[in-house]
Short mmCIF file of C-alpha atoms in Angstrom, two decimals:
data_model
loop_
_atom_site.label_atom_id
_atom_site.label_comp_id
_atom_site.label_asym_id
_atom_site.label_seq_id
_atom_site.Cartn_x
_atom_site.Cartn_y
_atom_site.Cartn_z
CA MET A 177 -3.40 74.32 -0.42
CA ASN A 178 -4.56 71.46 2.07
CA GLY A 179 -4.08 68.25 0.79
CA VAL A 180 -1.70 65.11 -0.03
CA MET A 181 1.98 64.73 -1.16
CA ALA A 182 1.55 66.09 -4.49
CA ALA A 183 3.86 65.16 -7.27
CA GLN A 184 6.41 68.09 -7.60
CA ASN A 185 9.18 66.00 -6.74
CA PRO A 186 8.26 62.99 -7.86
CA HIS A 187 11.55 61.10 -7.91
CA LEU A 188 12.74 62.63 -4.19
CA PRO A 189 12.00 59.99 -1.25
CA ARG A 190 10.12 61.09 1.97
CA ALA A 191 13.65 61.28 3.82
CA GLU A 192 17.30 61.02 2.14
CA VAL A 193 20.86 61.39 2.58
CA LEU A 194 22.88 62.21 -0.20
CA VAL A 195 26.52 61.63 0.13
CA ASP A 196 28.95 63.57 -2.19
CA THR A 197 31.25 61.69 -3.49
CA ASP A 198 33.22 64.70 -4.96
CA ALA A 199 33.23 66.11 -1.34
CA LEU A 200 34.31 62.85 -0.26
CA ARG A 201 37.38 62.63 -2.88
CA HIS A 202 38.42 65.97 -2.31
CA ASN A 203 38.99 65.41 2.01
CA ILE A 204 40.38 62.25 1.31
CA ALA A 205 43.09 63.69 -1.08
CA LEU A 206 43.80 66.69 1.14
CA LEU A 207 44.53 64.56 4.04
CA SER A 208 46.75 62.02 1.99
CA GLY A 209 48.35 64.35 0.79
CA LEU A 210 49.27 65.97 4.25
CA ALA A 211 50.49 62.20 5.42
CA ALA A 212 52.30 61.70 2.07
CA ALA A 213 54.27 65.11 2.73
CA SER A 214 55.60 63.25 6.30
CA GLY A 215 55.96 59.92 4.08
CA ALA A 216 53.15 58.11 6.02
CA GLN A 217 50.49 56.02 4.54
CA THR A 218 46.76 57.02 4.98
CA MET A 219 44.11 54.58 6.96
CA ALA A 220 40.31 55.70 5.72
CA VAL A 221 38.33 54.72 9.04
CA VAL A 222 34.87 53.34 7.55
CA LYS A 223 33.45 52.11 11.05
CA ALA A 224 29.71 52.75 11.99
CA ASP A 225 28.55 52.29 8.36
CA GLY A 226 31.22 55.49 7.26
CA TYR A 227 29.90 57.34 9.71
CA GLY A 228 26.23 57.28 8.32
CA HIS A 229 28.02 57.90 4.75
CA GLY A 230 28.14 54.25 3.83
CA ALA A 231 31.37 52.01 4.59
CA LEU A 232 31.90 50.43 1.34
CA HIS A 233 31.19 53.47 -0.97
CA VAL A 234 33.45 55.76 1.41
CA ALA A 235 36.00 52.73 1.50
CA ARG A 236 35.91 52.51 -2.43
CA THR A 237 36.19 56.39 -2.89
CA ALA A 238 39.14 56.85 -0.28
CA LEU A 239 41.39 53.67 -1.70
CA GLU A 240 40.69 55.74 -5.04
CA ALA A 241 41.70 58.98 -4.13
CA GLY A 242 44.61 58.59 -1.73
CA ALA A 243 44.31 56.05 0.72
CA SER A 244 45.87 52.58 0.91
CA TRP A 245 44.80 51.47 4.35
CA VAL A 246 40.74 50.92 5.47
CA GLY A 247 40.05 50.73 9.21
CA VAL A 248 36.83 49.79 10.68
CA CYS A 249 36.40 48.82 14.36
CA HIS A 250 34.54 45.12 14.41
CA LEU A 251 35.23 42.09 12.46
CA ASP A 252 31.70 42.06 10.73
CA GLU A 253 32.43 45.19 9.33
CA ALA A 254 35.90 44.33 8.19
CA LEU A 255 34.34 40.81 6.78
CA ALA A 256 31.42 43.17 4.80
CA LEU A 257 34.46 45.12 3.32
CA ARG A 258 35.87 41.85 1.84
CA ALA A 259 32.39 40.55 0.86
CA GLY A 260 32.31 43.93 -1.22
CA GLY A 261 35.37 43.69 -2.94
CA ILE A 262 37.52 45.47 -0.75
CA THR A 263 41.33 43.83 -1.09
CA ALA A 264 43.32 46.54 0.30
CA PRO A 265 44.64 46.33 4.32
CA VAL A 266 41.58 46.37 6.39
CA PHE A 267 42.34 47.22 9.97
CA SER A 268 39.55 45.81 12.78
CA TRP A 269 40.50 46.88 16.33
CA LEU A 270 37.74 46.56 19.15
CA HIS A 271 36.85 42.44 19.75
CA VAL A 272 34.81 40.49 22.45
CA PRO A 273 36.80 38.16 24.79
CA ASP A 274 35.24 35.13 23.19
CA GLU A 275 35.36 36.57 19.54
CA ASP A 276 36.38 34.03 16.83
CA PHE A 277 39.01 34.89 14.28
CA ALA A 278 39.27 32.45 11.95
CA GLU A 279 37.14 33.95 9.37
CA ALA A 280 38.93 37.26 9.98
CA VAL A 281 42.10 35.49 9.91
CA SER A 282 41.10 33.79 7.06
CA ALA A 283 39.87 37.04 5.07
CA GLY A 284 43.40 38.38 5.83
CA ILE A 285 42.44 41.24 8.24
CA ASP A 286 44.86 43.30 10.56
CA LEU A 287 43.75 42.39 13.86
CA SER A 288 44.31 44.40 16.97
CA VAL A 289 45.82 42.85 19.99
CA SER A 290 45.56 44.10 23.18
CA SER A 291 46.41 41.88 25.78
CA LEU A 292 48.14 38.04 25.94
CA ALA A 293 43.96 36.53 25.97
CA ALA A 294 43.79 38.04 22.72
CA LEU A 295 46.65 37.14 20.86
CA ASP A 296 45.66 33.46 22.20
CA GLY A 297 42.43 33.85 20.42
CA VAL A 298 44.45 34.90 17.21
CA LEU A 299 46.73 31.90 17.75
CA ASP A 300 43.69 29.23 17.93
CA ALA A 301 42.09 30.92 14.77
CA VAL A 302 45.64 30.37 13.08
CA ARG A 303 45.98 26.81 14.37
CA ARG A 304 42.67 25.80 13.03
CA THR A 305 42.96 27.76 10.07
CA GLY A 306 46.68 27.13 8.79
CA ALA A 307 46.51 30.93 7.88
CA THR A 308 49.35 33.75 9.18
CA ALA A 309 47.52 36.54 10.82
CA ARG A 310 48.71 39.92 10.85
CA ILE A 311 48.55 42.04 13.84
CA HIS A 312 49.06 44.95 15.51
CA LEU A 313 49.98 45.42 19.16
CA LYS A 314 48.08 48.20 20.82
CA ALA A 315 49.30 50.15 23.92
CA ASP A 316 47.64 52.30 25.90
CA THR A 317 49.40 55.17 26.27
CA GLY A 318 47.09 57.58 28.32
CA LEU A 319 43.32 57.15 27.06
CA SER A 320 42.54 54.09 29.45
CA ARG A 321 40.28 52.48 26.93
CA ASN A 322 41.14 49.47 24.87
CA GLY A 323 45.15 48.91 24.97
CA CYS A 324 47.80 47.12 26.82
CA ALA A 325 48.76 48.54 30.24
CA PRO A 326 52.74 49.72 30.49
CA GLN A 327 53.45 47.02 33.12
CA ASP A 328 51.63 44.39 30.77
CA TRP A 329 53.28 45.85 27.62
CA PRO A 330 56.89 43.39 27.61
CA ASP A 331 55.22 40.67 28.13
CA LEU A 332 52.77 40.85 25.12
CA VAL A 333 55.29 41.67 23.07
CA ARG A 334 58.15 39.09 23.96
CA ALA A 335 54.81 36.59 23.30
CA ALA A 336 53.99 38.18 19.99
CA ALA A 337 57.50 37.86 19.25
CA GLY A 338 57.35 34.17 19.84
CA ALA A 339 54.61 33.77 17.60
CA GLN A 340 55.94 35.39 14.87
CA CYS A 341 59.22 33.78 14.81
CA THR A 342 57.02 30.41 14.53
CA GLY A 343 55.14 31.97 11.94
CA GLY A 344 52.08 32.08 13.38
CA VAL A 345 51.86 35.39 13.05
CA GLN A 346 53.46 38.75 11.15
CA VAL A 347 53.27 41.50 14.20
CA VAL A 348 52.76 44.68 11.49
CA GLY A 349 52.08 48.08 13.55
CA VAL A 350 52.33 49.52 17.35
CA TRP A 351 49.55 51.52 17.54
CA SER A 352 47.69 53.66 20.07
CA HIS A 353 44.39 56.59 20.26
CA LEU A 354 45.43 60.23 21.31
CA ALA A 355 42.94 61.65 23.57
CA CYS A 356 42.75 65.14 23.18
CA ALA A 357 44.16 65.96 20.11
CA ASP A 358 41.57 68.32 19.10
CA GLU A 359 42.98 70.40 21.71
CA PRO A 360 45.81 72.21 20.36
CA GLY A 361 48.94 72.13 22.55
CA HIS A 362 47.46 70.28 25.50
CA PRO A 363 50.08 68.53 27.29
CA SER A 364 48.82 64.73 26.84
CA ILE A 365 49.30 64.85 23.08
CA ASP A 366 53.18 64.94 23.41
CA ALA A 367 52.99 62.56 26.81
CA GLN A 368 51.10 59.85 24.81
CA ALA A 369 53.32 60.27 21.69
CA LYS A 370 56.43 59.45 24.10
CA ARG A 371 54.72 56.41 25.69
CA LEU A 372 53.91 55.10 21.93
CA THR A 373 57.95 55.32 21.05
CA GLU A 374 59.11 53.97 24.39
CA ALA A 375 56.16 51.37 23.61
CA HIS A 376 57.49 50.83 19.98
CA ALA A 377 61.27 50.94 21.31
CA ILE A 378 60.39 47.24 23.38
CA ALA A 379 58.83 45.88 20.23
CA VAL A 380 62.19 46.43 18.35
CA ASP A 381 64.12 45.29 21.24
CA ALA A 382 62.29 42.19 20.81
CA GLY A 383 62.97 41.62 17.24
CA LEU A 384 59.90 43.02 15.70
CA ARG A 385 60.00 45.91 12.97
CA PRO A 386 56.56 47.28 13.48
CA ILE A 387 55.09 50.48 11.78
CA ARG A 388 53.45 53.08 14.22
CA HIS A 389 50.56 54.51 14.25
CA ILE A 390 48.39 57.07 16.66
CA ALA A 391 47.15 60.11 14.26
CA ASN A 392 43.50 60.41 14.07
CA SER A 393 42.08 63.30 12.17
CA ALA A 394 43.11 65.74 14.40
CA ALA A 395 46.44 65.16 14.49
CA VAL A 396 46.81 64.41 10.71
CA LEU A 397 46.02 68.02 10.25
CA SER A 398 47.89 69.56 13.08
CA ARG A 399 50.93 67.17 14.45
CA PRO A 400 52.68 66.46 10.97
CA ASP A 401 55.14 65.34 13.62
CA LEU A 402 53.08 62.36 14.86
CA HIS A 403 52.30 60.93 11.08
CA PHE A 404 54.62 58.45 11.97
CA GLU A 405 54.05 55.34 9.08
CA LEU A 406 50.43 55.37 9.17
CA VAL A 407 47.89 57.95 9.90
CA ARG A 408 44.06 56.95 10.58
CA THR A 409 41.64 59.58 9.20
CA GLY A 410 38.34 59.51 10.50
CA ILE A 411 35.62 62.52 10.55
CA ALA A 412 37.48 64.60 8.61
CA MET A 413 37.34 62.45 5.80
CA TYR A 414 33.44 63.33 6.01
CA GLY A 415 34.44 66.83 6.03
CA LEU A 416 33.88 67.58 9.44
CA ASN A 417 36.69 69.32 11.29
CA PRO A 418 37.55 68.20 14.06
CA MET A 419 39.50 71.59 15.30
CA PRO A 420 38.86 74.62 16.66
CA PRO A 421 39.23 77.69 14.30
CA GLY A 422 42.39 78.60 13.53
CA PHE A 423 44.01 75.25 13.26
CA GLY A 424 43.43 73.67 10.12
CA GLY A 425 40.82 71.90 8.67
CA ASP A 426 39.14 75.04 6.57
CA GLU A 427 39.16 73.52 2.78
CA LEU A 428 37.25 70.43 4.18
CA ARG A 429 34.06 70.12 2.61
CA PRO A 430 30.98 68.14 4.35
CA ALA A 431 29.92 65.30 2.40
CA MET A 432 26.19 64.91 4.05
CA THR A 433 22.91 66.39 2.94
CA PHE A 434 19.69 65.32 4.86
CA ARG A 435 16.78 66.32 3.06
CA ALA A 436 13.20 65.75 2.88
CA ARG A 437 10.01 67.28 0.94
CA VAL A 438 6.79 68.71 2.26
CA ALA A 439 4.02 66.41 2.78
CA LEU A 440 1.33 68.75 3.50
CA THR A 441 0.68 72.38 3.93
CA LYS A 442 -2.02 74.31 5.77
CA ARG A 443 -3.34 77.71 7.04
CA ILE A 444 -4.04 77.99 10.75
CA ALA A 445 -5.53 80.72 12.48
CA ALA A 446 -3.84 82.83 15.05
CA GLY A 447 -3.68 81.26 18.66
CA GLU A 448 -4.05 77.84 17.22
CA GLY A 449 -1.26 75.09 19.12
CA VAL A 450 1.23 72.90 17.07
CA SER A 451 2.11 69.66 17.87
CA TYR A 452 2.33 67.17 21.00
CA GLY A 453 1.95 69.51 23.89
CA LEU A 454 1.19 72.48 22.03
CA SER A 455 4.05 73.94 23.26
CA TRP A 456 4.05 76.50 20.43
CA THR A 457 0.92 78.63 19.53
CA ALA A 458 0.44 80.69 16.60
CA PRO A 459 0.68 84.48 16.82
CA ARG A 460 -0.54 85.09 13.53
CA GLU A 461 -2.48 83.50 10.97
CA THR A 462 0.22 81.37 8.87
CA THR A 463 1.19 78.06 6.88
CA ILE A 464 2.35 75.35 8.15
CA ALA A 465 4.57 73.21 6.47
CA LEU A 466 4.28 69.12 7.49
CA VAL A 467 7.89 67.22 6.97
CA PRO A 468 7.74 63.80 7.10
CA ALA A 469 10.77 63.31 8.95
CA GLY A 470 11.20 62.95 13.34
CA TYR A 471 13.30 61.72 15.90
CA ALA A 472 12.83 58.14 14.47
CA ASP A 473 14.48 59.51 11.16
CA GLY A 474 17.31 61.01 12.53
CA VAL A 475 15.80 64.47 13.92
CA PRO A 476 16.39 64.78 17.83
CA ARG A 477 13.52 65.63 19.82
CA ALA A 478 15.79 67.60 21.49
CA LEU A 479 16.24 70.40 18.49
CA SER A 480 12.17 70.92 19.31
CA GLY A 481 11.82 74.71 18.83
CA ARG A 482 15.61 75.29 18.30
CA MET A 483 16.13 74.31 14.68
CA GLU A 484 15.19 75.68 11.34
CA VAL A 485 15.27 74.41 7.75
CA LEU A 486 16.06 75.94 3.96
CA LEU A 487 12.61 75.74 2.54
CA GLY A 488 11.93 77.30 -0.59
CA GLY A 489 15.27 79.34 -0.81
CA ARG A 490 15.33 80.42 2.97
CA ARG A 491 15.69 79.40 6.75
CA ARG A 492 12.48 78.49 8.72
CA PRO A 493 11.80 77.64 11.77
CA VAL A 494 10.54 74.72 13.11
CA VAL A 495 7.95 74.78 15.73
CA GLY A 496 6.17 72.58 18.18
CA ARG A 497 7.78 69.79 19.34
CA VAL A 498 9.65 67.07 16.76
CA CYS A 499 7.53 64.19 16.94
CA MET A 500 8.85 60.42 15.82
CA ASP A 501 8.02 60.71 12.20
CA GLN A 502 7.27 64.72 11.32
CA VAL A 503 7.98 68.07 11.98
CA MET A 504 6.23 71.30 11.23
CA VAL A 505 7.61 74.51 9.84
CA ASP A 506 6.12 77.80 9.92
CA CYS A 507 6.44 79.12 6.61
CA GLY A 508 3.98 82.85 7.43
CA ASP A 509 2.56 83.86 4.19
CA ASP A 510 4.78 82.59 1.75
CA GLU A 511 3.81 80.32 -1.00
CA VAL A 512 5.10 76.65 -0.20
CA ARG A 513 3.74 73.79 -2.24
CA GLU A 514 3.61 70.01 -1.26
CA GLY A 515 6.29 68.15 -2.42
CA ASP A 516 9.14 70.98 -2.01
CA GLU A 517 12.25 70.22 -1.15
CA VAL A 518 13.32 70.66 2.92
CA VAL A 519 16.88 70.89 3.59
CA LEU A 520 17.43 69.81 7.31
CA PHE A 521 20.89 69.81 7.16
CA GLY A 522 23.91 69.99 4.81
CA PRO A 523 27.10 71.60 4.31
CA GLY A 524 25.94 75.17 4.59
CA THR A 525 26.40 76.34 1.08
CA ARG A 526 23.20 77.50 0.30
CA GLY A 527 22.67 78.94 3.81
CA GLU A 528 21.03 75.74 5.37
CA PRO A 529 21.63 74.13 8.53
CA THR A 530 24.89 72.60 9.39
CA ALA A 531 25.24 69.07 10.99
CA ALA A 532 27.92 70.77 13.33
CA GLU A 533 25.17 73.66 14.03
CA TRP A 534 22.91 70.79 15.02
CA ALA A 535 25.82 69.51 17.34
CA GLU A 536 26.82 73.08 18.96
CA THR A 537 22.73 73.47 19.58
CA LEU A 538 22.65 70.15 21.28
CA GLY A 539 26.11 70.53 23.08
CA THR A 540 27.55 67.28 21.19
CA ILE A 541 29.84 66.87 18.71
CA HIS A 542 28.99 66.52 14.84
CA TYR A 543 30.43 62.92 14.74
CA GLU A 544 27.26 61.89 16.42
CA ILE A 545 25.02 63.58 14.00
CA VAL A 546 26.10 61.97 10.89
CA THR A 547 26.80 58.39 12.85
CA GLY A 548 23.26 58.74 13.72
CA MET A 549 22.00 58.95 9.81
CA SER A 550 22.51 55.36 8.88
CA ARG A 551 18.65 54.31 9.51
CA PRO A 552 16.74 51.89 7.47
CA ARG A 553 14.03 54.41 7.06
CA VAL A 554 15.94 57.01 5.59
CA ALA A 555 17.27 56.41 1.87
CA ARG A 556 20.74 57.05 1.03
CA THR A 557 21.75 58.39 -2.50
CA VAL A 558 24.79 58.56 -4.01
CA VAL A 559 25.96 61.72 -5.67
CA PRO A 560 28.50 62.33 -8.21
CA VAL A 561 28.82 66.11 -8.17
CA GLY A 562 27.89 68.47 -5.35
CA GLY A 563 25.53 67.92 -2.73
CA ALA A 564 22.11 67.83 -3.95
#
């Protein structure tokens, strides 16, 4: 059974992420339906290359399936969507102090503003382009990340209202972000909602008529009272539930599968060690399958000795240390062929590991797993039906 990679699956890449478009559509329709029931529109968040799923494809799919806005973090992400043909409102919210907003203002990108300095930067772009900027004023309601502090909020609102009067900007929204929406009943949720309501009231008193948005995926699923006029769906759109069991999201369908194929098989004798450090020794004669995907491809080295894959219709242990380019799978006496498909994680419908399982093993969150799959060495394939 030794030898180089065979051609049982000649069209399967060495390592590949599959993105299930049907699952994306299902999830977006579910989430946007919950928002619509509250009278809210839906923003599909596609930052970080669509959480590893492909920003442009996810944006297009989301807009077809019920979303009417698209959200990203950085300006280059927003401009890439415009360049890709996205004409719907695109919101960008995290900017550096010397950001040049001119191209974004000209492209009609909605911009978050958290300070007078940021507003000045936007107004400078307005003067240079002659275009009107669409801005959302961000209030820090308790997360203590980005956002205007309460003591500075009235000044920011007054300045924005003045700029709107002169025609330089349109204040589209007042917004914030929840810290603990994935912990049902956490007192900070209501406290932050109250602060947003107060911040919005100050904006209304200044003559503005902005929409409000604070609900992330967890709040979309669990707090319809916080949907307001717009919700922002992130992780749930990709089929990964941010909520603990029993609090919604059970109908979500994971959209990503990570797979590879067997590059080499070999029999090794009992007592032979496997991989760097020889941390695993074969307790019996066995077949080892080499899978050409390692930590450079998104398999965390910390999963060494702690992960399984789906190979030949059953879960099998990865043995020895995860290498930069490969992992080794103990297949016992089963017949495994070079070229066979290996599923590292997927939706779990075939019994394969899931991104959530990886995250639990590593003590992290599934966001980190799927976002980490945006890698130059891993092919990305969009599939119209199913996960494989």
